[in-house]
Short mmCIF file of C-alpha atoms in Angstrom, two decimals:
data_model
loop_
_atom_site.label_atom_id
_atom_site.label_comp_id
_atom_site.label_asym_id
_atom_site.label_seq_id
_atom_site.Cartn_x
_atom_site.Cartn_y
_atom_site.Cartn_z
CA MET A 740 -58.53 118.14 -18.27
CA ILE A 741 -55.65 116.52 -19.58
CA LYS A 742 -53.63 118.04 -22.20
CA VAL A 743 -53.08 115.74 -24.97
CA SER A 744 -51.13 116.29 -28.17
CA ILE A 745 -50.56 113.30 -30.56
CA ILE A 746 -47.85 112.97 -33.40
CA GLY A 747 -48.45 110.84 -36.51
CA SER A 748 -51.08 110.38 -39.36
CA GLY A 749 -52.11 107.03 -39.44
CA ASN A 750 -54.90 104.35 -38.40
CA VAL A 751 -53.86 104.57 -34.97
CA ALA A 752 -53.21 108.76 -35.02
CA GLY A 753 -56.60 108.91 -36.61
CA HIS A 754 -58.82 106.42 -33.96
CA LEU A 755 -57.08 108.49 -31.23
CA VAL A 756 -58.54 111.62 -32.55
CA GLN A 757 -62.00 110.20 -32.84
CA ALA A 758 -61.58 109.21 -28.85
CA PHE A 759 -60.30 111.78 -27.60
CA ALA A 760 -62.55 114.46 -29.43
CA LYS A 761 -65.52 113.03 -27.75
CA SER A 762 -63.99 112.73 -24.29
CA ASP A 763 -65.14 115.44 -21.37
CA SER A 764 -61.58 114.92 -19.57
CA VAL A 765 -59.03 114.62 -21.74
CA GLU A 766 -58.72 117.88 -24.10
CA LEU A 767 -56.71 116.81 -27.55
CA ILE A 768 -54.79 120.34 -28.29
CA GLN A 769 -52.56 119.61 -31.57
CA LEU A 770 -52.06 117.08 -34.43
CA PHE A 771 -48.76 116.73 -35.82
CA SER A 772 -48.15 115.57 -39.38
CA ARG A 773 -45.08 115.35 -41.20
CA LYS A 774 -47.44 115.79 -44.50
CA LYS A 775 -49.04 118.91 -45.32
CA ASP A 776 -52.12 116.49 -45.30
CA ALA A 777 -52.83 114.06 -42.45
CA GLY A 778 -55.42 112.79 -44.19
CA ILE A 779 -57.01 112.91 -40.75
CA THR A 780 -60.78 114.46 -40.42
CA LEU A 781 -59.50 116.97 -37.00
CA PRO A 782 -62.33 118.73 -35.01
CA GLU A 783 -62.31 122.29 -35.10
CA ASN A 784 -60.32 123.26 -31.68
CA ILE A 785 -57.42 120.92 -32.47
CA SER A 786 -54.56 122.60 -34.99
CA LEU A 787 -52.92 120.71 -37.07
CA VAL A 788 -48.48 121.50 -36.58
CA HIS A 789 -46.61 120.82 -39.65
CA ASP A 790 -43.13 121.83 -37.08
CA PHE A 791 -42.13 120.24 -34.21
CA ALA A 792 -41.54 123.71 -32.18
CA ALA A 793 -44.62 124.41 -33.20
CA LEU A 794 -46.06 121.79 -30.22
CA GLU A 795 -47.50 123.75 -27.63
CA GLU A 796 -46.87 122.67 -23.78
CA ALA A 797 -48.90 119.37 -23.23
CA ASP A 798 -49.27 116.57 -19.99
CA LEU A 799 -48.65 114.42 -22.55
CA TYR A 800 -48.07 113.42 -26.14
CA ILE A 801 -48.96 110.43 -27.79
CA ILE A 802 -46.03 109.28 -30.47
CA ALA A 803 -48.13 107.49 -33.06
CA VAL A 804 -46.05 106.15 -35.82
CA THR A 805 -44.41 102.69 -37.05
CA ASP A 806 -41.99 101.11 -35.06
CA GLY A 807 -39.28 101.79 -36.83
CA VAL A 808 -39.64 105.81 -36.78
CA ILE A 809 -40.51 106.08 -32.97
CA ALA A 810 -36.57 107.19 -31.62
CA GLU A 811 -36.20 108.93 -34.57
CA ILE A 812 -39.18 111.27 -33.75
CA SER A 813 -38.30 111.01 -29.86
CA GLY A 814 -35.27 112.52 -30.01
CA GLU A 815 -36.22 115.67 -32.52
CA LEU A 816 -38.45 116.42 -30.21
CA PRO A 817 -37.86 119.76 -29.25
CA PHE A 818 -38.26 119.61 -25.15
CA LYS A 819 -37.45 118.00 -22.10
CA ASN A 820 -39.04 116.49 -19.10
CA ARG A 821 -42.48 115.89 -20.75
CA LEU A 822 -44.14 112.58 -20.98
CA ILE A 823 -44.25 111.06 -24.04
CA ALA A 824 -45.62 107.98 -25.10
CA HIS A 825 -45.62 105.71 -28.02
CA THR A 826 -48.58 103.51 -29.08
CA SER A 827 -46.45 99.97 -30.64
CA GLY A 828 -46.97 96.70 -29.21
CA THR A 829 -43.17 95.86 -29.89
CA MET A 830 -40.95 98.04 -28.66
CA PRO A 831 -39.69 98.83 -25.75
CA LEU A 832 -40.67 101.76 -23.08
CA GLU A 833 -36.74 102.70 -23.77
CA THR A 834 -37.42 103.50 -27.14
CA ILE A 835 -38.49 107.01 -26.10
CA GLY A 836 -34.95 109.27 -25.61
CA ASP A 837 -33.78 110.07 -22.21
CA ASP A 838 -34.33 113.54 -22.45
CA ASN A 839 -38.04 113.08 -21.75
CA ARG A 840 -40.61 110.89 -19.12
CA LYS A 841 -41.23 107.70 -20.76
CA ALA A 842 -44.14 105.72 -21.32
CA VAL A 843 -46.71 103.48 -23.48
CA PHE A 844 -49.92 103.87 -24.67
CA TYR A 845 -50.97 100.71 -26.48
CA PRO A 846 -54.17 100.37 -27.82
CA LEU A 847 -54.45 96.27 -28.36
CA GLN A 848 -57.26 96.23 -31.63
CA THR A 849 -56.74 95.89 -35.38
CA PHE A 850 -57.73 99.00 -37.35
CA SER A 851 -58.53 99.51 -40.54
CA LYS A 852 -58.60 102.95 -41.85
CA ASN A 853 -62.55 102.51 -43.10
CA LYS A 854 -64.13 100.76 -40.57
CA ALA A 855 -64.95 102.43 -37.53
CA VAL A 856 -64.46 100.91 -33.92
CA ASP A 857 -65.91 101.31 -30.65
CA PHE A 858 -62.82 103.12 -28.49
CA ARG A 859 -64.64 101.54 -25.54
CA GLU A 860 -64.18 97.62 -26.03
CA ILE A 861 -60.58 97.93 -27.32
CA PRO A 862 -57.73 97.47 -23.92
CA ILE A 863 -55.51 100.11 -23.64
CA CYS A 864 -52.22 98.79 -22.34
CA ILE A 865 -50.01 101.42 -20.28
CA GLU A 866 -46.39 101.23 -18.85
CA ALA A 867 -44.72 104.10 -17.63
CA GLN A 868 -41.44 104.87 -15.58
CA PHE A 869 -42.69 106.72 -12.85
CA ALA A 870 -45.75 106.29 -10.74
CA ALA A 871 -47.61 110.02 -11.08
CA ASP A 872 -47.00 109.38 -15.05
CA PHE A 873 -48.63 105.63 -14.45
CA GLN A 874 -51.94 107.44 -13.17
CA LEU A 875 -51.67 110.49 -15.84
CA LEU A 876 -52.16 107.65 -18.45
CA GLU A 877 -54.68 105.42 -16.66
CA ARG A 878 -56.67 108.87 -16.53
CA THR A 879 -56.25 109.55 -20.02
CA ALA A 880 -56.64 105.71 -21.26
CA ARG A 881 -59.93 105.55 -19.07
CA ALA A 882 -61.43 108.90 -20.72
CA ILE A 883 -62.19 106.51 -24.28
CA SER A 884 -61.51 102.66 -23.17
CA ASP A 885 -63.53 100.78 -20.36
CA LYS A 886 -60.40 98.46 -20.60
CA THR A 887 -57.13 99.61 -19.32
CA TYR A 888 -54.21 96.96 -18.21
CA ALA A 889 -51.03 97.85 -16.53
CA ILE A 890 -48.68 95.57 -18.89
CA ASN A 891 -44.74 96.00 -19.06
CA SER A 892 -42.45 95.80 -21.42
CA ASP A 893 -41.69 91.88 -21.48
CA GLN A 894 -45.37 91.48 -20.84
CA ARG A 895 -45.99 93.92 -24.09
CA LYS A 896 -43.91 91.58 -26.31
CA ALA A 897 -45.52 88.76 -25.41
CA LEU A 898 -49.40 89.97 -25.94
CA HIS A 899 -48.08 91.22 -29.56
CA VAL A 900 -46.76 87.69 -30.09
CA ALA A 901 -50.10 85.90 -28.34
CA ALA A 902 -52.13 88.97 -30.77
CA VAL A 903 -50.49 87.47 -33.99
CA PHE A 904 -51.93 83.94 -33.77
CA ALA A 905 -55.03 85.24 -31.98
CA ASN A 906 -55.66 88.12 -35.42
CA ASN A 907 -52.67 87.42 -38.11
CA PHE A 908 -52.76 84.03 -38.18
CA THR A 909 -56.72 83.34 -37.67
CA ASN A 910 -56.84 86.23 -40.02
CA HIS A 911 -55.08 83.74 -42.80
CA LEU A 912 -56.96 80.63 -41.51
CA TYR A 913 -60.11 82.34 -42.50
CA GLN A 914 -58.01 83.18 -46.15
CA ILE A 915 -57.11 79.70 -47.01
CA ALA A 916 -61.19 78.65 -45.92
CA ASP A 917 -62.05 80.92 -48.42
CA GLU A 918 -59.41 79.74 -50.99
CA ILE A 919 -60.74 75.87 -50.61
CA CYS A 920 -64.75 77.49 -51.18
CA ARG A 921 -63.65 78.90 -53.99
CA GLU A 922 -61.54 75.60 -55.73
CA ASN A 923 -65.18 74.31 -54.95
CA GLN A 924 -67.47 76.71 -56.21
CA MET A 925 -69.04 77.06 -52.63
CA PRO A 926 -69.52 81.37 -51.70
CA PHE A 927 -67.04 81.71 -48.95
CA ASP A 928 -70.28 83.32 -47.01
CA ILE A 929 -71.37 79.81 -46.37
CA LEU A 930 -68.41 79.72 -43.08
CA LYS A 931 -69.22 83.46 -42.13
CA PRO A 932 -71.81 82.67 -39.11
CA LEU A 933 -69.32 79.90 -38.31
CA ILE A 934 -66.26 82.06 -38.11
CA VAL A 935 -68.42 84.73 -35.89
CA GLU A 936 -69.88 81.97 -33.99
CA THR A 937 -66.60 80.38 -33.39
CA ALA A 938 -65.17 83.73 -31.55
CA SER A 939 -67.57 85.01 -29.84
CA LYS A 940 -67.82 81.46 -28.00
CA ILE A 941 -64.70 81.97 -26.19
CA LEU A 942 -66.29 85.24 -24.61
CA GLN A 943 -68.55 82.45 -23.24
CA LEU A 944 -65.86 79.89 -22.49
CA SER A 945 -62.37 78.82 -22.66
CA PRO A 946 -60.77 78.05 -25.80
CA SER A 947 -60.00 74.48 -24.28
CA GLU A 948 -63.44 73.81 -23.67
CA ALA A 949 -64.78 75.84 -26.88
CA GLN A 950 -62.32 72.88 -28.80
CA THR A 951 -64.44 70.63 -30.99
CA GLY A 952 -63.79 68.83 -33.97
CA PRO A 953 -62.00 65.39 -35.54
CA ALA A 954 -58.60 66.28 -34.36
CA LYS A 955 -60.01 67.25 -30.33
CA ARG A 956 -62.30 63.65 -31.27
CA ASN A 957 -58.99 61.80 -32.05
CA ASP A 958 -61.42 60.74 -35.63
CA SER A 959 -58.52 59.45 -37.76
CA LYS A 960 -60.75 58.33 -40.06
CA THR A 961 -62.17 62.03 -40.91
CA ILE A 962 -58.45 63.10 -40.46
CA ALA A 963 -56.82 60.98 -42.97
CA ALA A 964 -59.77 61.82 -45.14
CA HIS A 965 -58.97 65.38 -44.79
CA GLU A 966 -54.97 65.37 -45.65
CA ALA A 967 -55.58 63.24 -48.10
CA PHE A 968 -58.09 65.67 -49.81
CA LEU A 969 -55.31 68.82 -49.59
CA SER A 970 -52.01 69.50 -50.93
CA ASP A 971 -49.01 71.28 -50.36
CA TYR A 972 -48.94 74.21 -47.88
CA LYS A 973 -53.17 73.70 -46.78
CA LYS A 974 -51.63 69.89 -45.96
CA ASP A 975 -49.08 71.30 -44.04
CA ILE A 976 -51.06 73.36 -42.23
CA TYR A 977 -53.62 70.95 -41.75
CA HIS A 978 -51.21 68.47 -40.34
CA ILE A 979 -49.27 70.38 -37.53
CA LEU A 980 -52.10 72.20 -36.53
CA THR A 981 -54.14 68.83 -35.97
CA GLU A 982 -51.23 67.65 -34.14
CA SER A 983 -50.66 70.59 -31.57
CA ILE A 984 -54.65 69.68 -30.59
CA GLN A 985 -53.88 66.20 -30.19
CA GLN A 986 -50.90 66.83 -28.36
CA HIS A 987 -52.91 69.24 -25.97
CA GLY A 988 -55.70 66.45 -25.57
CA LYS A 989 -53.04 64.15 -23.62
CA LYS A 990 -51.83 66.78 -21.77
CA LEU A 991 -55.52 67.12 -19.86
CA MET B 1041 -97.24 71.65 -43.72
CA ILE B 1042 -94.33 69.57 -44.11
CA LYS B 1043 -94.14 66.68 -41.68
CA VAL B 1044 -90.99 66.37 -40.46
CA SER B 1045 -89.39 63.96 -37.98
CA ILE B 1046 -86.59 64.17 -36.21
CA ILE B 1047 -84.31 60.73 -35.36
CA GLY B 1048 -81.21 61.20 -32.55
CA SER B 1049 -80.95 63.76 -29.41
CA GLY B 1050 -77.23 65.45 -29.58
CA ASN B 1051 -76.75 69.26 -29.81
CA VAL B 1052 -77.66 69.06 -33.72
CA ALA B 1053 -81.40 66.96 -32.99
CA GLY B 1054 -82.16 69.71 -29.77
CA HIS B 1055 -81.12 72.67 -31.73
CA LEU B 1056 -83.15 71.35 -34.71
CA VAL B 1057 -86.57 70.59 -32.56
CA GLN B 1058 -86.39 74.10 -31.13
CA ALA B 1059 -85.61 75.64 -34.52
CA PHE B 1060 -88.94 73.72 -36.17
CA ALA B 1061 -91.09 74.39 -33.15
CA LYS B 1062 -91.12 78.14 -33.65
CA SER B 1063 -92.01 77.32 -37.61
CA ASP B 1064 -95.10 77.91 -38.96
CA SER B 1065 -94.66 75.95 -42.78
CA VAL B 1066 -93.21 72.43 -41.03
CA GLU B 1067 -95.14 70.31 -38.40
CA LEU B 1068 -92.26 67.85 -36.13
CA ILE B 1069 -94.70 64.74 -35.62
CA GLN B 1070 -92.03 62.89 -33.63
CA LEU B 1071 -88.93 63.09 -32.05
CA PHE B 1072 -87.14 59.05 -31.83
CA SER B 1073 -84.00 58.29 -29.29
CA ARG B 1074 -82.49 55.03 -28.47
CA LYS B 1075 -82.29 56.48 -24.85
CA LYS B 1076 -85.41 56.84 -22.75
CA ASP B 1077 -84.41 60.04 -21.46
CA ALA B 1078 -83.39 62.43 -24.88
CA GLY B 1079 -82.17 65.14 -22.98
CA ILE B 1080 -84.13 67.50 -24.88
CA THR B 1081 -86.93 69.90 -23.94
CA LEU B 1082 -90.32 68.94 -26.13
CA PRO B 1083 -92.73 71.29 -27.70
CA GLU B 1084 -96.10 69.73 -25.83
CA ASN B 1085 -97.25 68.48 -29.06
CA ILE B 1086 -93.76 66.35 -30.63
CA SER B 1087 -94.32 62.62 -29.03
CA LEU B 1088 -91.04 61.20 -28.16
CA VAL B 1089 -90.37 57.59 -29.29
CA HIS B 1090 -87.92 54.73 -28.71
CA ASP B 1091 -89.20 52.48 -31.79
CA PHE B 1092 -88.56 52.45 -34.89
CA ALA B 1093 -92.24 50.56 -35.51
CA ALA B 1094 -93.79 53.40 -33.64
CA LEU B 1095 -92.83 55.99 -36.25
CA GLU B 1096 -95.50 57.34 -37.88
CA GLU B 1097 -95.55 58.66 -41.97
CA ALA B 1098 -93.86 61.61 -42.37
CA ASP B 1099 -92.77 63.81 -45.47
CA LEU B 1100 -89.09 64.13 -44.12
CA TYR B 1101 -87.16 62.14 -41.89
CA ILE B 1102 -83.69 63.72 -40.29
CA ILE B 1103 -80.91 61.57 -38.68
CA ALA B 1104 -78.95 63.53 -36.65
CA VAL B 1105 -76.44 61.35 -35.62
CA THR B 1106 -73.06 60.80 -35.70
CA ASP B 1107 -71.04 60.14 -38.85
CA GLY B 1108 -70.24 56.10 -37.74
CA VAL B 1109 -74.34 54.84 -37.09
CA ILE B 1110 -76.47 56.95 -39.75
CA ALA B 1111 -75.87 54.25 -42.15
CA GLU B 1112 -76.64 51.43 -39.09
CA ILE B 1113 -80.12 54.11 -38.20
CA SER B 1114 -81.33 53.54 -41.91
CA GLY B 1115 -80.51 50.73 -42.19
CA GLU B 1116 -83.54 49.67 -39.56
CA LEU B 1117 -86.37 52.28 -40.68
CA PRO B 1118 -89.25 49.81 -41.04
CA PHE B 1119 -90.42 51.64 -44.32
CA LYS B 1120 -89.38 52.16 -48.11
CA ASN B 1121 -89.52 54.73 -50.32
CA ARG B 1122 -89.41 57.84 -47.74
CA LEU B 1123 -87.35 60.64 -47.76
CA ILE B 1124 -84.42 60.33 -45.66
CA ALA B 1125 -81.75 63.12 -44.53
CA HIS B 1126 -78.89 63.29 -42.50
CA THR B 1127 -77.11 66.30 -41.02
CA SER B 1128 -73.84 65.18 -41.72
CA GLY B 1129 -70.77 67.25 -43.08
CA THR B 1130 -68.49 64.56 -44.44
CA MET B 1131 -70.93 61.77 -45.60
CA PRO B 1132 -72.10 61.56 -48.48
CA LEU B 1133 -75.53 61.04 -49.46
CA GLU B 1134 -74.96 57.32 -49.78
CA THR B 1135 -74.72 56.57 -46.71
CA ILE B 1136 -78.57 56.79 -46.12
CA GLY B 1137 -79.83 53.07 -47.65
CA ASP B 1138 -81.14 52.35 -50.91
CA ASP B 1139 -84.58 51.29 -49.19
CA ASN B 1140 -85.71 55.14 -49.85
CA ARG B 1141 -84.96 58.11 -50.87
CA LYS B 1142 -81.51 59.80 -49.78
CA ALA B 1143 -80.78 63.67 -48.90
CA VAL B 1144 -78.94 65.78 -47.38
CA PHE B 1145 -80.23 68.33 -44.70
CA TYR B 1146 -76.54 69.77 -43.00
CA PRO B 1147 -76.95 72.35 -40.32
CA LEU B 1148 -73.14 74.43 -40.66
CA GLN B 1149 -73.02 75.86 -37.13
CA THR B 1150 -71.08 74.91 -33.98
CA PHE B 1151 -73.49 73.60 -31.40
CA SER B 1152 -72.86 73.07 -27.95
CA LYS B 1153 -75.29 71.84 -25.85
CA ASN B 1154 -75.50 75.32 -23.23
CA LYS B 1155 -75.25 77.67 -25.76
CA ALA B 1156 -78.57 79.05 -28.01
CA VAL B 1157 -78.13 80.05 -31.33
CA ASP B 1158 -80.15 81.94 -34.15
CA PHE B 1159 -80.67 79.61 -36.43
CA ARG B 1160 -81.93 82.07 -38.96
CA GLU B 1161 -78.37 82.75 -39.05
CA ILE B 1162 -77.17 79.20 -40.34
CA PRO B 1163 -76.60 78.29 -43.65
CA ILE B 1164 -78.06 74.61 -44.55
CA CYS B 1165 -76.67 73.18 -47.01
CA ILE B 1166 -79.06 70.74 -48.55
CA GLU B 1167 -78.23 68.00 -51.14
CA ALA B 1168 -81.25 65.41 -52.48
CA GLN B 1169 -81.39 62.44 -55.14
CA PHE B 1170 -84.51 64.38 -56.60
CA ALA B 1171 -86.00 67.12 -58.16
CA ALA B 1172 -88.98 66.90 -56.13
CA ASP B 1173 -87.29 66.13 -52.71
CA PHE B 1174 -84.80 69.02 -53.19
CA GLN B 1175 -87.68 71.30 -53.46
CA LEU B 1176 -88.96 70.15 -50.04
CA LEU B 1177 -85.78 70.57 -48.31
CA GLU B 1178 -85.66 73.73 -49.71
CA ARG B 1179 -88.71 74.92 -48.48
CA THR B 1180 -87.82 72.49 -44.69
CA ALA B 1181 -84.78 74.66 -44.38
CA ARG B 1182 -86.31 77.91 -45.17
CA ALA B 1183 -88.94 77.51 -42.39
CA ILE B 1184 -86.02 77.71 -40.09
CA SER B 1185 -83.05 79.54 -41.56
CA ASP B 1186 -82.17 82.75 -44.07
CA LYS B 1187 -79.64 80.71 -45.55
CA THR B 1188 -80.15 77.62 -47.34
CA TYR B 1189 -77.49 76.40 -50.28
CA ALA B 1190 -77.17 73.47 -52.85
CA ILE B 1191 -73.94 71.54 -52.45
CA ASN B 1192 -73.48 68.23 -53.50
CA SER B 1193 -71.33 65.65 -51.82
CA ASP B 1194 -68.15 66.54 -53.19
CA GLN B 1195 -68.68 70.05 -52.20
CA ARG B 1196 -69.52 69.04 -48.74
CA LYS B 1197 -66.65 67.38 -48.32
CA ALA B 1198 -64.72 70.54 -49.09
CA LEU B 1199 -66.65 73.23 -47.19
CA HIS B 1200 -66.61 70.65 -44.18
CA VAL B 1201 -62.23 70.60 -44.39
CA ALA B 1202 -62.62 74.46 -44.96
CA ALA B 1203 -64.95 74.52 -41.83
CA VAL B 1204 -62.61 73.12 -39.84
CA PHE B 1205 -59.78 75.75 -40.42
CA ALA B 1206 -62.34 78.73 -40.10
CA ASN B 1207 -62.88 76.69 -37.07
CA ASN B 1208 -61.40 73.89 -35.03
CA PHE B 1209 -57.86 75.51 -36.17
CA THR B 1210 -58.88 78.93 -35.89
CA ASN B 1211 -60.09 78.20 -32.23
CA HIS B 1212 -56.95 76.40 -31.60
CA LEU B 1213 -55.13 79.92 -32.29
CA TYR B 1214 -57.17 81.12 -29.53
CA GLN B 1215 -55.77 78.54 -27.14
CA ILE B 1216 -52.45 79.23 -28.19
CA ALA B 1217 -52.65 82.98 -27.78
CA ASP B 1218 -54.62 82.11 -24.26
CA GLU B 1219 -51.34 79.87 -23.24
CA ILE B 1220 -48.95 82.66 -24.19
CA CYS B 1221 -51.21 85.00 -21.86
CA ARG B 1222 -51.28 82.79 -18.84
CA GLU B 1223 -47.36 82.28 -19.09
CA ASN B 1224 -47.04 85.87 -18.82
CA GLN B 1225 -48.90 86.72 -16.21
CA MET B 1226 -51.71 88.88 -18.73
CA PRO B 1227 -55.73 87.47 -18.90
CA PHE B 1228 -56.74 86.20 -21.94
CA ASP B 1229 -59.87 88.78 -21.69
CA ILE B 1230 -56.97 91.25 -23.51
CA LEU B 1231 -57.83 89.42 -26.68
CA LYS B 1232 -61.12 89.00 -26.64
CA PRO B 1233 -61.78 92.57 -28.28
CA LEU B 1234 -59.61 92.17 -30.75
CA ILE B 1235 -60.60 88.28 -31.52
CA VAL B 1236 -64.00 89.73 -32.20
CA GLU B 1237 -62.62 92.70 -34.45
CA THR B 1238 -60.92 89.73 -36.23
CA ALA B 1239 -64.00 87.44 -37.36
CA SER B 1240 -66.17 90.63 -38.14
CA LYS B 1241 -64.01 92.33 -40.35
CA ILE B 1242 -64.47 89.82 -42.66
CA LEU B 1243 -68.30 90.71 -42.97
CA GLN B 1244 -66.76 93.53 -45.01
CA LEU B 1245 -63.80 92.50 -46.10
CA SER B 1246 -62.20 89.79 -47.64
CA PRO B 1247 -59.50 87.67 -45.74
CA SER B 1248 -57.06 88.78 -47.87
CA GLU B 1249 -57.87 92.03 -47.82
CA ALA B 1250 -57.64 92.24 -44.38
CA GLN B 1251 -55.11 90.41 -43.65
CA THR B 1252 -52.35 92.52 -41.55
CA GLY B 1253 -49.51 91.87 -39.35
CA PRO B 1254 -45.32 91.40 -39.91
CA ALA B 1255 -45.90 88.40 -41.87
CA LYS B 1256 -48.35 90.46 -44.74
CA ARG B 1257 -45.82 93.18 -44.89
CA ASN B 1258 -42.72 91.12 -44.20
CA ASP B 1259 -41.07 92.36 -41.18
CA SER B 1260 -38.04 90.47 -40.67
CA LYS B 1261 -36.99 91.80 -37.58
CA THR B 1262 -40.35 91.36 -36.05
CA ILE B 1263 -40.90 87.96 -36.79
CA ALA B 1264 -37.56 87.28 -36.42
CA ALA B 1265 -37.67 88.79 -32.36
CA HIS B 1266 -41.03 87.07 -32.50
CA GLU B 1267 -39.55 82.92 -33.25
CA ALA B 1268 -36.65 83.75 -30.71
CA PHE B 1269 -39.36 84.28 -28.80
CA LEU B 1270 -41.46 81.31 -29.25
CA SER B 1271 -40.52 77.60 -28.33
CA ASP B 1272 -41.27 74.14 -29.35
CA TYR B 1273 -44.71 73.70 -31.24
CA LYS B 1274 -46.02 76.99 -31.00
CA LYS B 1275 -42.50 78.39 -32.49
CA ASP B 1276 -43.36 75.44 -35.69
CA ILE B 1277 -46.49 77.05 -35.64
CA TYR B 1278 -45.61 80.21 -35.96
CA HIS B 1279 -43.86 79.60 -38.52
CA ILE B 1280 -45.81 77.80 -41.03
CA LEU B 1281 -48.36 80.50 -40.86
CA THR B 1282 -45.35 83.08 -41.16
CA GLU B 1283 -44.32 81.65 -44.73
CA SER B 1284 -48.20 80.92 -45.71
CA ILE B 1285 -49.07 84.25 -45.09
CA GLN B 1286 -45.87 85.25 -47.33
CA GLN B 1287 -46.39 82.94 -50.32
CA HIS B 1288 -49.75 84.58 -50.61
CA GLY B 1289 -48.19 87.82 -50.65
CA LYS B 1290 -46.00 87.34 -53.35
CA LYS B 1291 -49.03 85.61 -55.22
CA LEU B 1292 -50.95 88.96 -55.38
#
C-alpha cells in the first residue's frame, strides 16, 4: 500500500480524498488543514491534523493548495528527503523546497465543490525529480485514474494555457450566447443540446474536421449580417474569432 | 396522420427522414432531390422524386436546402396555398414565396453526415403565418423532438448568432487548444475530459456561475505569463477574451 497524506482543504483536496478513499492500493492516512473545520467529509480511518508536526511518515505528501502558498507550505514541512508533490497546473517543479524530493501531481479538470466528478476519467499529469519517485507517482495516479501522463514543467505550462482556451474561454462564449438569448427573450436552454453535441463531437473528430459555420465556409453575407447585429465587445470577439477561423481555413 | 414531404438531400434532410421514419403521428410520403442519387437511405414506403410536378398533396412540405436556394425552390413549386417550411436558422419567414403559406421548421443542432444524433433532444424552432399552421407544425415537431420552441424571425436571427458563439467559436477554441498541445508534444486527448465536463457543467450551472480561471479571479501574474507564452492571433484572442471575462466580472 502506498501511504499518502494530503495538505489542503480546497476543491482539489476534497476530490482527491474521495478518490483515494475508494482505492485498494493507496492508503490515505492524514489530511492537513490550517482551518479547524476543513469542510471536507473524511472517511473514518483518516485523521485531520492542523499542525505540521503531527504529520506522520508517508510515501507521498500531496500539497493541494492555491499556487501562491505552495512554496511557503513546502518550506514549513518539518522533515527532509520525503516525496512532496503539488497539484498546480502553472507552478514549476522547483516550487517545492530543496529539503524534500520534488514532484507534481496535477489532475487536469475543472472542480466544483458541489458537482461530483468521475476521477477515473480525469487525466493526471505527473512529474518527478527521480525515476523511482516517478514510478511511485504513476502507481498512485493509476490507483484513482485511467489516464496518467508524463508531463514536464514546460509542457504543463503550455497545457494550462491550452486548458484556459478549452475551458475558461469556451465557458465565456457560453455566457455571451446566454446573454444574446436573454436579450432576445429566449431561454438559454435552447442552446444546451448544441453545446453538449459540440463538445462530444471532438471525441470522434478533430476540431479542425468538426469546424462548421459561416466563417469556415467564407459566407461573407451571413458574417456581415451577424456583425451588423452585434455591438461592442461581442462584435469584437465575433470579428477576431471569425478571422482566425478563416486564416486557419487558408492554411489547410 | 400528418402527411409530410421533404425537399432536399443534405444533412438536415437526411436526419429528418430518419427521425420521421420512426414517428407514429407523421407519415413521410415523398423526398424530392434534384440529384438522381439523393445519398439518403429511404425507408420502404417513401418515394424519391426528382420533378416538382411529381410532388403529391401533403399537409407540410419541408424545404431543407442551403439558404441561398430556398427562395428559388419555393418559387418553383407548382401548387398554391399549401404549407411550406424552410429549415434555416438565418433566413426570414418571407423567404418562402407568396403563393403558399409560409413557415419555419428549424432544428437547432450541428449535423454531420456520419454521426447519429438523438432527434428527441434537438430543439425545433417553429414559426408560421397562421395559428392553425403553427399548431400543425408544433404537432409535427413534437412527433420527433421533446423540445419545441415558438421563435419568430428576429429571435431566430439572434439565436443563430448565439449558436455561432456556442458552437462554431467554441470549436475553434478547441482547435487552438489542440494546436498548443501539438506544438508542445502533448496529445489533445489530455484535454477531452475537461472539454466534455465544461459543456456538461452548464446543464447544472449558469455559464456565469461556472466561470473559473485566471481572468475570472483577476490573477494578473498568470495572465501576464500566458500572454508572454503566446504569440500572434492566439495572443490577441487570449487578450480580448480575458478582458471580456474581467469586464463581465465587474458588472456582477
